[in-house]
Amino acid sequence: MHEMTIVSGVLKIAEDQARAAEATVINSIELEVGQLAGIELDSLHFCFGVACKNTMAAGAELVVHSIAGKGYCSECAKEVLVGIQMGVCPECEKAILEISQGRELRVLRINVD
Ligand SMILES: [Zn+2]
């Protein structure tokens, strides 16, 4: 399950930051997750709950900010919304070659005490 790998990485970043701030508790972690990043959010939340046990982040809240998928359609010569990975243009139904947004996975904010 690759969500577990992601969660482990995020948790490590959070713990490093918490230690650097001399905090003992991680209250919440905010992530930006692109809709085309291939991440199952239910699974992400589940893995987060499991991975946080017995860490500074035990009981922490995981807040996910979803980022819409966008791509450039050369046929329509404009940026269009892309719903699925390797999506097609909703207007002309040609394959979108260039995804411009939606593959993000980034730690936005970590709230510690
Ligand atoms: Zn198009």
PDB file of C-alpha atoms and ligand atoms in Angstrom:
ATOM      1  CA  MET A   1       0.000   0.000   0.000  1.00  0.00           C
ATOM      2  CA  HIS A   2       1.871   3.082  -1.123  1.00  0.00           C
ATOM      3  CA  GLU A   3      -0.181   5.403   1.082  1.00  0.00           C
ATOM      4  CA  MET A   4       1.697   3.913   4.050  1.00  0.00           C
ATOM      5  CA  THR A   5       5.006   4.932   2.468  1.00  0.00           C
ATOM      6  CA  ILE A   6       3.676   8.445   1.956  1.00  0.00           C
ATOM      7  CA  VAL A   7       2.372   8.662   5.515  1.00  0.00           C
ATOM      8  CA  SER A   8       5.706   7.452   6.919  1.00  0.00           C
ATOM      9  CA  GLY A   9       7.526  10.154   4.971  1.00  0.00           C
ATOM     10  CA  VAL A  10       5.103  12.853   6.070  1.00  0.00           C
ATOM     11  CA  LEU A  11       5.313  11.712   9.669  1.00  0.00           C
ATOM     12  CA  LYS A  12       9.096  11.853   9.582  1.00  0.00           C
ATOM     13  CA  ILE A  13       9.004  15.436   8.303  1.00  0.00           C
ATOM     14  CA  ALA A  14       6.483  16.348  11.009  1.00  0.00           C
ATOM     15  CA  GLU A  15       8.520  14.743  13.777  1.00  0.00           C
ATOM     16  CA  ASP A  16      11.716  16.432  12.597  1.00  0.00           C
ATOM     17  CA  GLN A  17       9.962  19.797  12.616  1.00  0.00           C
ATOM     18  CA  ALA A  18       8.404  19.155  16.015  1.00  0.00           C
ATOM     19  CA  ARG A  19      11.809  18.253  17.480  1.00  0.00           C
ATOM     20  CA  ALA A  20      13.390  21.305  15.901  1.00  0.00           C
ATOM     21  CA  ALA A  21      10.699  23.418  17.561  1.00  0.00           C
ATOM     22  CA  GLU A  22      11.245  21.546  20.847  1.00  0.00           C
ATOM     23  CA  ALA A  23       7.630  20.458  20.770  1.00  0.00           C
ATOM     24  CA  THR A  24       6.406  17.200  22.256  1.00  0.00           C
ATOM     25  CA  VAL A  25       3.028  16.862  20.592  1.00  0.00           C
ATOM     26  CA  ILE A  26       1.933  17.084  16.974  1.00  0.00           C
ATOM     27  CA  ASN A  27      -1.645  18.346  16.895  1.00  0.00           C
ATOM     28  CA  SER A  28      -2.346  18.349  13.208  1.00  0.00           C
ATOM     29  CA  ILE A  29      -0.710  17.949   9.843  1.00  0.00           C
ATOM     30  CA  GLU A  30      -2.044  19.670   6.750  1.00  0.00           C
ATOM     31  CA  LEU A  31      -1.286  18.240   3.347  1.00  0.00           C
ATOM     32  CA  GLU A  32      -1.893  19.383  -0.170  1.00  0.00           C
ATOM     33  CA  VAL A  33      -2.806  16.424  -2.312  1.00  0.00           C
ATOM     34  CA  GLY A  34      -3.390  16.676  -6.033  1.00  0.00           C
ATOM     35  CA  GLN A  35      -6.303  14.721  -7.440  1.00  0.00           C
ATOM     36  CA  LEU A  36      -3.961  13.172  -9.977  1.00  0.00           C
ATOM     37  CA  ALA A  37      -1.360  12.126  -7.426  1.00  0.00           C
ATOM     38  CA  GLY A  38      -2.832   8.631  -7.347  1.00  0.00           C
ATOM     39  CA  ILE A  39      -3.517   8.776  -3.644  1.00  0.00           C
ATOM     40  CA  GLU A  40      -6.558   7.124  -2.144  1.00  0.00           C
ATOM     41  CA  LEU A  41      -7.669   9.543   0.580  1.00  0.00           C
ATOM     42  CA  ASP A  42      -9.560   6.961   2.671  1.00  0.00           C
ATOM     43  CA  SER A  43      -6.489   4.818   2.642  1.00  0.00           C
ATOM     44  CA  LEU A  44      -4.288   7.802   3.483  1.00  0.00           C
ATOM     45  CA  HIS A  45      -6.391   8.628   6.555  1.00  0.00           C
ATOM     46  CA  PHE A  46      -6.415   4.998   7.622  1.00  0.00           C
ATOM     47  CA  CYS A  47      -2.643   4.657   7.278  1.00  0.00           C
ATOM     48  CA  PHE A  48      -2.133   7.932   9.118  1.00  0.00           C
ATOM     49  CA  GLY A  49      -4.113   6.637  12.105  1.00  0.00           C
ATOM     50  CA  VAL A  50      -2.061   3.449  12.168  1.00  0.00           C
ATOM     51  CA  ALA A  51       1.327   5.096  11.634  1.00  0.00           C
ATOM     52  CA  CYS A  52       0.768   7.748  14.303  1.00  0.00           C
ATOM     53  CA  LYS A  53       0.285   5.288  17.130  1.00  0.00           C
ATOM     54  CA  ASN A  54       3.023   5.581  19.752  1.00  0.00           C
ATOM     55  CA  THR A  55       4.514   8.651  18.086  1.00  0.00           C
ATOM     56  CA  MET A  56       4.354  12.378  18.876  1.00  0.00           C
ATOM     57  CA  ALA A  57       1.514  12.520  16.382  1.00  0.00           C
ATOM     58  CA  ALA A  58      -0.726  10.052  18.210  1.00  0.00           C
ATOM     59  CA  GLY A  59      -4.257  11.428  17.932  1.00  0.00           C
ATOM     60  CA  ALA A  60      -3.187  14.152  15.509  1.00  0.00           C
ATOM     61  CA  GLU A  61      -5.590  15.355  12.888  1.00  0.00           C
ATOM     62  CA  LEU A  62      -4.761  14.913   9.220  1.00  0.00           C
ATOM     63  CA  VAL A  63      -6.159  17.744   7.116  1.00  0.00           C
ATOM     64  CA  VAL A  64      -6.088  17.221   3.371  1.00  0.00           C
ATOM     65  CA  HIS A  65      -6.430  20.085   0.932  1.00  0.00           C
ATOM     66  CA  SER A  66      -7.345  18.662  -2.416  1.00  0.00           C
ATOM     67  CA  ILE A  67      -5.922  20.241  -5.567  1.00  0.00           C
ATOM     68  CA  ALA A  68      -7.860  19.870  -8.791  1.00  0.00           C
ATOM     69  CA  GLY A  69      -6.190  18.215 -11.731  1.00  0.00           C
ATOM     70  CA  LYS A  70      -5.466  20.495 -14.657  1.00  0.00           C
ATOM     71  CA  GLY A  71      -3.832  19.933 -17.956  1.00  0.00           C
ATOM     72  CA  TYR A  72      -3.078  21.804 -21.122  1.00  0.00           C
ATOM     73  CA  CYS A  73      -4.984  20.677 -24.179  1.00  0.00           C
ATOM     74  CA  SER A  74      -3.053  21.459 -27.317  1.00  0.00           C
ATOM     75  CA  GLU A  75      -6.173  20.851 -29.416  1.00  0.00           C
ATOM     76  CA  CYS A  76      -8.222  23.480 -27.563  1.00  0.00           C
ATOM     77  CA  ALA A  77      -5.086  25.527 -26.792  1.00  0.00           C
ATOM     78  CA  LYS A  78      -6.115  26.082 -23.208  1.00  0.00           C
ATOM     79  CA  GLU A  79      -5.925  24.707 -19.708  1.00  0.00           C
ATOM     80  CA  VAL A  80      -8.753  22.348 -18.818  1.00  0.00           C
ATOM     81  CA  LEU A  81      -9.766  20.379 -15.739  1.00  0.00           C
ATOM     82  CA  VAL A  82      -8.614  16.787 -15.744  1.00  0.00           C
ATOM     83  CA  GLY A  83     -10.515  14.370 -13.548  1.00  0.00           C
ATOM     84  CA  ILE A  84      -8.479  11.208 -13.751  1.00  0.00           C
ATOM     85  CA  GLN A  85      -4.878  10.358 -14.294  1.00  0.00           C
ATOM     86  CA  MET A  86      -3.914  10.333 -17.980  1.00  0.00           C
ATOM     87  CA  GLY A  87      -7.204  12.094 -18.529  1.00  0.00           C
ATOM     88  CA  VAL A  88      -8.759  13.389 -21.664  1.00  0.00           C
ATOM     89  CA  CYS A  89      -9.866  16.921 -22.419  1.00  0.00           C
ATOM     90  CA  PRO A  90     -13.520  17.334 -21.380  1.00  0.00           C
ATOM     91  CA  GLU A  91     -14.132  19.532 -24.409  1.00  0.00           C
ATOM     92  CA  CYS A  92     -12.568  17.762 -27.361  1.00  0.00           C
ATOM     93  CA  GLU A  93     -11.875  14.363 -25.721  1.00  0.00           C
ATOM     94  CA  LYS A  94      -8.296  14.233 -26.934  1.00  0.00           C
ATOM     95  CA  ALA A  95      -5.754  12.893 -24.513  1.00  0.00           C
ATOM     96  CA  ILE A  96      -4.121  15.525 -22.365  1.00  0.00           C
ATOM     97  CA  LEU A  97      -0.392  15.272 -22.826  1.00  0.00           C
ATOM     98  CA  GLU A  98       0.696  17.858 -20.362  1.00  0.00           C
ATOM     99  CA  ILE A  99      -0.562  17.794 -16.790  1.00  0.00           C
ATOM    100  CA  SER A 100       0.045  21.213 -15.271  1.00  0.00           C
ATOM    101  CA  GLN A 101      -1.496  20.724 -11.850  1.00  0.00           C
ATOM    102  CA  GLY A 102      -2.822  17.957  -9.646  1.00  0.00           C
ATOM    103  CA  ARG A 103       0.185  15.744  -8.930  1.00  0.00           C
ATOM    104  CA  GLU A 104       1.181  17.678  -5.831  1.00  0.00           C
ATOM    105  CA  LEU A 105       1.882  16.037  -2.554  1.00  0.00           C
ATOM    106  CA  ARG A 106       3.219  18.490  -0.084  1.00  0.00           C
ATOM    107  CA  VAL A 107       3.216  19.177   3.624  1.00  0.00           C
ATOM    108  CA  LEU A 108       1.518  22.521   4.011  1.00  0.00           C
ATOM    109  CA  ARG A 109       1.506  23.084   7.760  1.00  0.00           C
ATOM    110  CA  ILE A 110       2.377  21.217  10.908  1.00  0.00           C
ATOM    111  CA  ASN A 111       0.785  22.291  14.157  1.00  0.00           C
ATOM    112  CA  VAL A 112       2.824  21.349  17.239  1.00  0.00           C
ATOM    113  CA  ASP A 113       2.833  22.046  20.975  1.00  0.00           C
TER     114      ASP A 113
HETATM  115 ZN    ZN B   1      -9.350  19.874 -25.828  1.00  0.00          ZN
END
